[in-house]
Short mmCIF file of C-alpha atoms and ligand atoms in Angstrom, two decimals:
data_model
loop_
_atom_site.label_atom_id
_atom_site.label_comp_id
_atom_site.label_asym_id
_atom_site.label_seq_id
_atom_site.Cartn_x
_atom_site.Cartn_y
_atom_site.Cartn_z
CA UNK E 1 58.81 -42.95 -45.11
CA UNK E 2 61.10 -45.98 -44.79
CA UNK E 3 61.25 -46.75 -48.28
CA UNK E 4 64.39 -49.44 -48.73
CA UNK E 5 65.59 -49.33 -45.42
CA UNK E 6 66.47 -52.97 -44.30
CA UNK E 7 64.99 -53.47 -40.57
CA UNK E 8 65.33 -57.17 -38.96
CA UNK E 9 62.42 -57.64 -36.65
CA UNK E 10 63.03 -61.06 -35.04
CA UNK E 11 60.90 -62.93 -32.54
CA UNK E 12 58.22 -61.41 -30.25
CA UNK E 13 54.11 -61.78 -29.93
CA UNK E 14 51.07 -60.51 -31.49
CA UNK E 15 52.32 -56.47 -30.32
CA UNK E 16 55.19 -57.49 -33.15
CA UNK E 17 52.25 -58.11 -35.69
CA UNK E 18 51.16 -54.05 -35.02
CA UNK E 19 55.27 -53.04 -35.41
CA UNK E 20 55.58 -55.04 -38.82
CA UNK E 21 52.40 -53.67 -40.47
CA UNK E 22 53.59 -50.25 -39.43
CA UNK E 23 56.56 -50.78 -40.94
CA UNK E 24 55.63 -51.97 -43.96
CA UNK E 25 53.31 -49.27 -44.23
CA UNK E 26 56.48 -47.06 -44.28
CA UNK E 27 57.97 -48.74 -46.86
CA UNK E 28 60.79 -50.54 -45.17
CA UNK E 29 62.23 -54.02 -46.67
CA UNK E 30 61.59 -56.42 -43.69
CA UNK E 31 63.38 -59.95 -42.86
CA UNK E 32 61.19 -61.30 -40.32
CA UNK E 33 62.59 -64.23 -38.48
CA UNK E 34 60.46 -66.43 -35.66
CA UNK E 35 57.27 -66.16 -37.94
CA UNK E 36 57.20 -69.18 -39.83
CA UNK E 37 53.98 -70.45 -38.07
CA UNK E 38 52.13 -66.60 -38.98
CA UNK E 39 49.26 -67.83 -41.39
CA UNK E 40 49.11 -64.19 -42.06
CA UNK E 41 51.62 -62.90 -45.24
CA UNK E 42 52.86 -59.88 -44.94
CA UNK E 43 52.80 -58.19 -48.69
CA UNK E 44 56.56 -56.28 -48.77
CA UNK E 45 58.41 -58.77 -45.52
CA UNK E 46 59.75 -62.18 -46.21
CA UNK E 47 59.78 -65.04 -43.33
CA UNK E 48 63.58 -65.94 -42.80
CA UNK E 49 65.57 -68.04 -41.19
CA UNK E 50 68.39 -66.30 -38.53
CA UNK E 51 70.77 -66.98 -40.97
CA UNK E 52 69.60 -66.12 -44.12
CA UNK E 53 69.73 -62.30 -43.38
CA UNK E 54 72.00 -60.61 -44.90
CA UNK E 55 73.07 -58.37 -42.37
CA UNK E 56 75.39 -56.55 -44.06
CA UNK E 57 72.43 -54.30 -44.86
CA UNK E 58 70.72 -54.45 -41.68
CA UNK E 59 70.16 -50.69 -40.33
CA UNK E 60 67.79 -51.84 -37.33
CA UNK E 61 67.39 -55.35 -35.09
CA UNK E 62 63.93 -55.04 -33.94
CA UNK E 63 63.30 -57.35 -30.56
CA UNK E 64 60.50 -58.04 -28.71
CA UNK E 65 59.75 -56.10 -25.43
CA UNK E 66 61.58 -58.36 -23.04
CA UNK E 67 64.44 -58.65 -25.46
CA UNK E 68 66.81 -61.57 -25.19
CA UNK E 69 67.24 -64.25 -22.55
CA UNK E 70 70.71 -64.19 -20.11
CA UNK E 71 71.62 -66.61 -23.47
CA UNK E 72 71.09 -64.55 -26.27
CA UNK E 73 68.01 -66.30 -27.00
CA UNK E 74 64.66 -64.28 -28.51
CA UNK E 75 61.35 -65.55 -27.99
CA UNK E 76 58.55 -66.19 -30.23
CA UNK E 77 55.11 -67.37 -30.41
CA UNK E 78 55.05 -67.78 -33.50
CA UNK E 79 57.84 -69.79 -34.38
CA UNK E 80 59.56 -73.01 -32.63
CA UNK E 81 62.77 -72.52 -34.16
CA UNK E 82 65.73 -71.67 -31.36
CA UNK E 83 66.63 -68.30 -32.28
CA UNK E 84 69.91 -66.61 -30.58
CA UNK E 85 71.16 -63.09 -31.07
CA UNK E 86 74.68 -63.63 -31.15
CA UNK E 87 77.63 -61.10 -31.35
CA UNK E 88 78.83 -62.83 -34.99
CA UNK E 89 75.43 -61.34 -36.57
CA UNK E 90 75.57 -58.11 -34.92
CA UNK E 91 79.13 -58.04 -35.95
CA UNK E 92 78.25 -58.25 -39.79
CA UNK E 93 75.83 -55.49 -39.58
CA UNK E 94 76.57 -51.89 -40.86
CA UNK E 95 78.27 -49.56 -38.12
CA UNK E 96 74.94 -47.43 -38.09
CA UNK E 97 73.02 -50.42 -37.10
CA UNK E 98 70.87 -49.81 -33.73
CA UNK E 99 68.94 -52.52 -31.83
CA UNK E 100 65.59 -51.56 -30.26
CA UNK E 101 64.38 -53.60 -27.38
CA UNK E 102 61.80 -52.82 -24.75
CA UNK E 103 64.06 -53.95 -21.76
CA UNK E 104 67.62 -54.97 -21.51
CA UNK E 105 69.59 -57.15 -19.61
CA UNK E 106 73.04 -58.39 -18.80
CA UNK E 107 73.77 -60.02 -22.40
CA UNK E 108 71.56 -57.66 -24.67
CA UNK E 109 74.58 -54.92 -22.60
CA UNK E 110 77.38 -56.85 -23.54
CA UNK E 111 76.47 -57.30 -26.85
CA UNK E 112 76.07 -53.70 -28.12
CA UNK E 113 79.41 -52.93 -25.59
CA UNK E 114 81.28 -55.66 -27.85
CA UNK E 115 79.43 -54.81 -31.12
CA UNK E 116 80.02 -51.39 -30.89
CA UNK E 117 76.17 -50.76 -31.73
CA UNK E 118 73.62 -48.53 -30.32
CA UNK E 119 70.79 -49.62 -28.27
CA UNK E 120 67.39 -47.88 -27.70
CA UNK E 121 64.92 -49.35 -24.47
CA UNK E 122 61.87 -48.05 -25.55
CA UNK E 123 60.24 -49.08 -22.33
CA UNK E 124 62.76 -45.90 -20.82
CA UNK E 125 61.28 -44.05 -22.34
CA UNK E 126 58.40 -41.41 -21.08
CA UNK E 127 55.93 -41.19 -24.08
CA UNK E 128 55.91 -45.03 -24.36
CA UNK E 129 55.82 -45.60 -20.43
CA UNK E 130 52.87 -43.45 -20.62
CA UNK E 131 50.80 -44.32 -23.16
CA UNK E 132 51.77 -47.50 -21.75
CA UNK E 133 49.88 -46.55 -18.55
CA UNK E 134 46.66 -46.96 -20.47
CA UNK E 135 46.26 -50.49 -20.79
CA UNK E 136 48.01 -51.20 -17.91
CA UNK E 137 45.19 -49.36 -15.78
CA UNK E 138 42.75 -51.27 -17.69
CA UNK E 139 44.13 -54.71 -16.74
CA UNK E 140 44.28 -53.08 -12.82
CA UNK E 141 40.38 -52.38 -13.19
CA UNK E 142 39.65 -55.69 -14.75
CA UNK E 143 42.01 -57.64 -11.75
CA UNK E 144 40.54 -55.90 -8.93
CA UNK E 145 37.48 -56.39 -10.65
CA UNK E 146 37.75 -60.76 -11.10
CA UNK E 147 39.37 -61.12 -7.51
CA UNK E 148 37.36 -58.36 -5.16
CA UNK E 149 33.39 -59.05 -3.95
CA UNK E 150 32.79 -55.23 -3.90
CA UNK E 151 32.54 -52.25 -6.16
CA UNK E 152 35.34 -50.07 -6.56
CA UNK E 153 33.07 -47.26 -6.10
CA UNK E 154 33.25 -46.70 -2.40
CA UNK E 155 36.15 -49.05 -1.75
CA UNK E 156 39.26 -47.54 -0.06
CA UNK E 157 42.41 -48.39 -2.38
CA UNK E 158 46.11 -47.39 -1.35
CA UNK E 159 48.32 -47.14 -4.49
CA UNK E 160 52.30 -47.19 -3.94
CA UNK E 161 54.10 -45.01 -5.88
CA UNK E 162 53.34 -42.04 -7.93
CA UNK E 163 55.27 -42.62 -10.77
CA UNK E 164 54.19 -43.05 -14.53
CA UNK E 165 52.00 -46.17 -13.70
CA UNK E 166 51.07 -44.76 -9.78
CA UNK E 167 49.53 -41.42 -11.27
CA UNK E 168 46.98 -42.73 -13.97
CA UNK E 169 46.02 -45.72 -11.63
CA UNK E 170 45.48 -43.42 -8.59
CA UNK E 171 43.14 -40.91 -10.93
CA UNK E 172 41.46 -43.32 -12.58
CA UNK E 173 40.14 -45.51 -9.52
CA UNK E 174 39.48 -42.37 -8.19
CA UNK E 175 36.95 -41.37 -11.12
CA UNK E 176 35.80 -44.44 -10.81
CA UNK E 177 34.67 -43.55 -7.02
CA UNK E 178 36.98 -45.07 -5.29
CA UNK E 179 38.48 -43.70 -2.21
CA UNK E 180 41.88 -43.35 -3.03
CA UNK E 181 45.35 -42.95 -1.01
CA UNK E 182 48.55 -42.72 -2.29
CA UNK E 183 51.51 -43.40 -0.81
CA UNK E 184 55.39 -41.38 -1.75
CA UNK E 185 58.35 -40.51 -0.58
CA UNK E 186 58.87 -37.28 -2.45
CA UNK E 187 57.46 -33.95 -0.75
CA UNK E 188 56.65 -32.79 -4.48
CA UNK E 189 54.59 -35.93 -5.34
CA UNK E 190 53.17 -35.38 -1.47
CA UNK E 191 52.07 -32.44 -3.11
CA UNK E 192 50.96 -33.44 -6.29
CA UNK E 193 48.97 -36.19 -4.71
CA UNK E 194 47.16 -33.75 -2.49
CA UNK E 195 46.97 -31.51 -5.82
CA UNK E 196 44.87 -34.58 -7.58
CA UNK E 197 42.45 -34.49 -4.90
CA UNK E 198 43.28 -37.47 -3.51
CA UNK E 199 44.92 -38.65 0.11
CA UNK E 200 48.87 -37.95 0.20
CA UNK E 201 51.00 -40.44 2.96
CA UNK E 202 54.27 -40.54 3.12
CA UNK E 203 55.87 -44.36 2.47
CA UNK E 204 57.51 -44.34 5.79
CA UNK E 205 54.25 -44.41 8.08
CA UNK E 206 52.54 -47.59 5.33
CA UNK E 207 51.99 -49.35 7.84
CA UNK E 208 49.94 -47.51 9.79
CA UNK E 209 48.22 -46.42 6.62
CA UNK E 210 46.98 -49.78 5.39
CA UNK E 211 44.81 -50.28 8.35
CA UNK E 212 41.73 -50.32 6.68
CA UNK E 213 42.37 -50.45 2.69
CA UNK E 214 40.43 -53.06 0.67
CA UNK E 215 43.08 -52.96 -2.20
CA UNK E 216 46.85 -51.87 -2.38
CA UNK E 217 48.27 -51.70 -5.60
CA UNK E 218 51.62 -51.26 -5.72
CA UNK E 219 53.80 -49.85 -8.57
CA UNK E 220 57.50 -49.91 -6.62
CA UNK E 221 59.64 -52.20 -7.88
CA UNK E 222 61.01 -52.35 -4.56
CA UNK E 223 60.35 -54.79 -1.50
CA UNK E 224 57.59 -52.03 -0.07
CA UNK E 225 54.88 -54.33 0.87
CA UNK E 226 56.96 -55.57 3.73
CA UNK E 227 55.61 -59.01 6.50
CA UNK E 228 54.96 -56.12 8.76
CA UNK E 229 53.13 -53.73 6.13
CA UNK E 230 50.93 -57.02 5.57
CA UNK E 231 50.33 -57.90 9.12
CA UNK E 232 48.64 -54.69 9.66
CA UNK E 233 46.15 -55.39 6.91
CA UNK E 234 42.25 -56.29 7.17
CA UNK E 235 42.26 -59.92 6.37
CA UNK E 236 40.17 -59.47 3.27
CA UNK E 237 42.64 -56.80 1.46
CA UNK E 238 43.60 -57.75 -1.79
CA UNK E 239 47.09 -56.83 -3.07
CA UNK E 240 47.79 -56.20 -6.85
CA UNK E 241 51.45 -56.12 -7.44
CA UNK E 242 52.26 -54.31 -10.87
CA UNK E 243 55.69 -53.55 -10.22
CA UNK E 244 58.39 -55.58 -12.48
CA UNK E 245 59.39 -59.10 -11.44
CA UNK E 246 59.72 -60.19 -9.22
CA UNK E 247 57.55 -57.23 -7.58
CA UNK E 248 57.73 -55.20 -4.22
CA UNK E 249 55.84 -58.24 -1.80
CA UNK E 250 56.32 -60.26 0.75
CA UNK E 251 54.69 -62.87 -1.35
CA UNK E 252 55.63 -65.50 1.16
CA UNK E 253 54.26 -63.68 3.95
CA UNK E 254 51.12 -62.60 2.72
CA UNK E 255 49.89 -66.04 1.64
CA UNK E 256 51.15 -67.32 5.00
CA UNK E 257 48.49 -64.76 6.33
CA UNK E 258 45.96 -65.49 3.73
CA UNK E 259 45.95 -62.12 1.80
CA UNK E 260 45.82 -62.80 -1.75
CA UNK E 261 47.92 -61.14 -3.38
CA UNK E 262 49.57 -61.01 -7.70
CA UNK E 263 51.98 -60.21 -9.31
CA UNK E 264 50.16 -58.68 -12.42
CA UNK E 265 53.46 -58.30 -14.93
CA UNK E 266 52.40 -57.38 -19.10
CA UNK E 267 49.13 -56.69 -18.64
CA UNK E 268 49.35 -54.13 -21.53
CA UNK E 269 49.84 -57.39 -23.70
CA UNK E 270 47.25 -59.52 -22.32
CA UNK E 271 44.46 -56.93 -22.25
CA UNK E 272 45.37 -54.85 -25.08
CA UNK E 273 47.78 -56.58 -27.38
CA UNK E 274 46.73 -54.09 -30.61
CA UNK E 275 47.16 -50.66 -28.53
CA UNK E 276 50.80 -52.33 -27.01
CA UNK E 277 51.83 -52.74 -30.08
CA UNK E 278 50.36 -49.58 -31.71
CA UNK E 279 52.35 -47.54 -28.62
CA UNK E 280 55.44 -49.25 -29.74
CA UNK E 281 55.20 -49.05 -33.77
CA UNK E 282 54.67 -45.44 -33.26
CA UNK E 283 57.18 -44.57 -31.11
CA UNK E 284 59.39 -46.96 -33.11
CA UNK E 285 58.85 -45.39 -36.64
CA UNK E 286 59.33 -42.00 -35.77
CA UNK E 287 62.13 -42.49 -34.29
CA UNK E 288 63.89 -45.22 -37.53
CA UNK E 289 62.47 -41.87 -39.53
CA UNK E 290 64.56 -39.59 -37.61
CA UNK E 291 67.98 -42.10 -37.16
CA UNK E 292 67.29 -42.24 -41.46
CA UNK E 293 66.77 -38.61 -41.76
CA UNK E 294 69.81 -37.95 -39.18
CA UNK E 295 71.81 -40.56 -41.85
CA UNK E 296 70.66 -38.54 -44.51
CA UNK E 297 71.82 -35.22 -43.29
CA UNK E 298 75.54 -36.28 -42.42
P1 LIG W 301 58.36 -44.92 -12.55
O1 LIG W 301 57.71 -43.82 -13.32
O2 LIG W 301 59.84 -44.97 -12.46
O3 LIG W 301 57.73 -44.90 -11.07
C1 LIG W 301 58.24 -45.67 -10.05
C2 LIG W 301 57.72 -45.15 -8.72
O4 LIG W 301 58.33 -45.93 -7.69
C3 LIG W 301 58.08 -43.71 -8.44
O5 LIG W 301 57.00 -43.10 -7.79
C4 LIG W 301 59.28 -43.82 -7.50
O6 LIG W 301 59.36 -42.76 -6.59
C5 LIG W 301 58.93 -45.06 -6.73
N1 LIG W 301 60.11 -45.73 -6.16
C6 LIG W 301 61.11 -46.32 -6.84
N2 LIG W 301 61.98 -46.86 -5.97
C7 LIG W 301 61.50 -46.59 -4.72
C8 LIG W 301 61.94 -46.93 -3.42
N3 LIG W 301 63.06 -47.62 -3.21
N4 LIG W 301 61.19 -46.50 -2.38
C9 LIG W 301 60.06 -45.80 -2.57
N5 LIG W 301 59.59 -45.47 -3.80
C10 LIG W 301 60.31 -45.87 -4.85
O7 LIG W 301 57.92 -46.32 -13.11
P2 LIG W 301 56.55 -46.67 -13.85
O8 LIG W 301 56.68 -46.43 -15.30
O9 LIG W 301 55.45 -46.01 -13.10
O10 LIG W 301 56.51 -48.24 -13.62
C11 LIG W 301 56.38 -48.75 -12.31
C12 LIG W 301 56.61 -50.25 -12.33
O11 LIG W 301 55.55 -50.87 -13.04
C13 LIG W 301 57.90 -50.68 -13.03
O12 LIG W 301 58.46 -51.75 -12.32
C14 LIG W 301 57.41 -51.13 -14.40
O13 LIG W 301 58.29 -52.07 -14.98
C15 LIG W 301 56.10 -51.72 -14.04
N6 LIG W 301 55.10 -51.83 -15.09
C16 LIG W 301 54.27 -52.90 -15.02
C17 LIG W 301 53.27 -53.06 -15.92
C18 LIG W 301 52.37 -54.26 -15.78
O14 LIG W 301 51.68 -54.63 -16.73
N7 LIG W 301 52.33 -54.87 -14.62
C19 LIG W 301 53.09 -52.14 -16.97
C20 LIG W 301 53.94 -51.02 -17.01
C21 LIG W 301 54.94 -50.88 -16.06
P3 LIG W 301 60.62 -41.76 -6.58
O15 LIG W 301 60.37 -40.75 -7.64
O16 LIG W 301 60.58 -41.22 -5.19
O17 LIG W 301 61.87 -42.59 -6.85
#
């Protein structure tokens, strides 16, 4: 349990909703700010403003999975108020007090370098980039589903990378029938690859392995899917980039040739807000439990 622990969550979208009624569930005493336009009341949180907290008793900042802006700022959809993390708040928080954010970025750093606080990126993690997998495939079956004119059964897909995303969308097209290659640079995820059943290549001959693909989906967050990679592909290939922004394509390129291709960021959010944000309360809870029982102990 939770019980009287002060967390802030602040900002975010409906995978905040599954972290608050976690939380509550727990026990913990909630300020929620950027929620003033929830109908739903959460029994046990109140709605604040940024600064009403009193954050003098603040043990966690809870922030949504992109974190801040460059600016400090945190997004919300449920709230239009302007809401800015700023060193002054952090500042008045107890020395204990750790943020959590999915992601960080250049200002989220300098803030917890100039705060002196801790900062966990959940989305670093392996359980949650896992689990995370699992809607994230979903949204790749649905895409290649709206944007392709065959089945996947029988269709030859090339997925780049065989990483935390790469592995469970390489198996499950694969169960799904499709004909799947899988392209790495590693001689153990070679290996692996040719381990899973499926068709290893190494990233260095991609060109010559795209040839004939209907689908690549890449997971590199690297420019992979070079102008030349592209020019060797069937006209009709569709590219799904799921790699983060701004992705590992020669977006340019390929609509010069006519090859559709996305960028398919959050899909975990879009097709599966609930699970998102059940992967992140539980992760989340277990470890405020452990940073309280840690507390407890010293
Ligand atoms: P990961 O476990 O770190 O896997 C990344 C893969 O890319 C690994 O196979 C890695 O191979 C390979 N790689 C990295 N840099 C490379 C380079 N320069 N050349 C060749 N291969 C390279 O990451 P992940 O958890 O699978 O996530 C993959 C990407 O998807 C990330 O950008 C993540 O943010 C994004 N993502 C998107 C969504 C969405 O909804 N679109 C959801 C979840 C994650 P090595 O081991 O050889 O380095």
């Amino acid at each position: 349990m939770l019980t009287g622990m002060h967390i802030a969550v602040i900002g975010g979208d409906a995978r905040q909703l599954e972290v608050i009624r976690k939380l509550i569930e727990l026990d913990a005493k909630l300020s929620l700010v950027g929620f003033d336009q929830l109908d739903h009341g959460f029994t046990g949180a109140s709605k604040e403003q940024i600064d009403e907290v009193d954050f003098s008793t603040v043990s966690a900042i809870i922030l949504p999975v992109p974190g801040t802006n460059l600016e400090g700022q945190v997004d919300t959809i449920f709230s239009n108020e302007k809401i800015i993390l700023t060193e002054e708040l952090v500042k008045q928080t107890p020395a204990h007090c750790t943020i959590y954010s999915g992601i960080t970025n250049g200002y989220l750093d300098q803030l917890v370098l100039s705060t002196n606080r801790k900062l966990v990126q959940l989305f670093e993690r392996d359980d949650v980039a896992i689990y995370n997998a699992i809607p994230t495939v979903e949204g790749t079956i649905m895409m290649v589903i709206q944007h392709t004119d065959i089945t996947i059964h029988n269709s030859k897909i090339a997925v780049l990378g065989l990483g935390r995303v790469g592995m469970s969308v390489a198996r499950t097209f694969s169960v799904l029938g499709a004909n799947v290659r899988v392209g790495a640079r590693k001689s153990e995820h070679i290996a692996r690859i040719f381990e899973m059943g499926l068709t290893p290549f190494l990233l260095k001959d991609l060109s010559t392995s795209v040839s004939d693909v209907d689908v690549v989906i890449n997971t590199i967050p690297h420019l992979i899917v070079t102008s030349d990679v592209i020019s060797k592909m069937p006209a009709h290939t569709l590219i799904i980039d799921l790699a983060s922004k701004p992705g590992g394509t020669d977006f340019r390129y390929a609509e010069k040739r006519g090859i559709k291709a996305l960028l398919a960021p959050g899909l975990p959010g879009i097709v599966a807000p609930k699970t998102a944000g059940q992967i992140v309360a539980n992760v989340l809870s277990q470890l405020l439990k452990d940073g309280l029982e840690g507390r407890k102990e010293n």
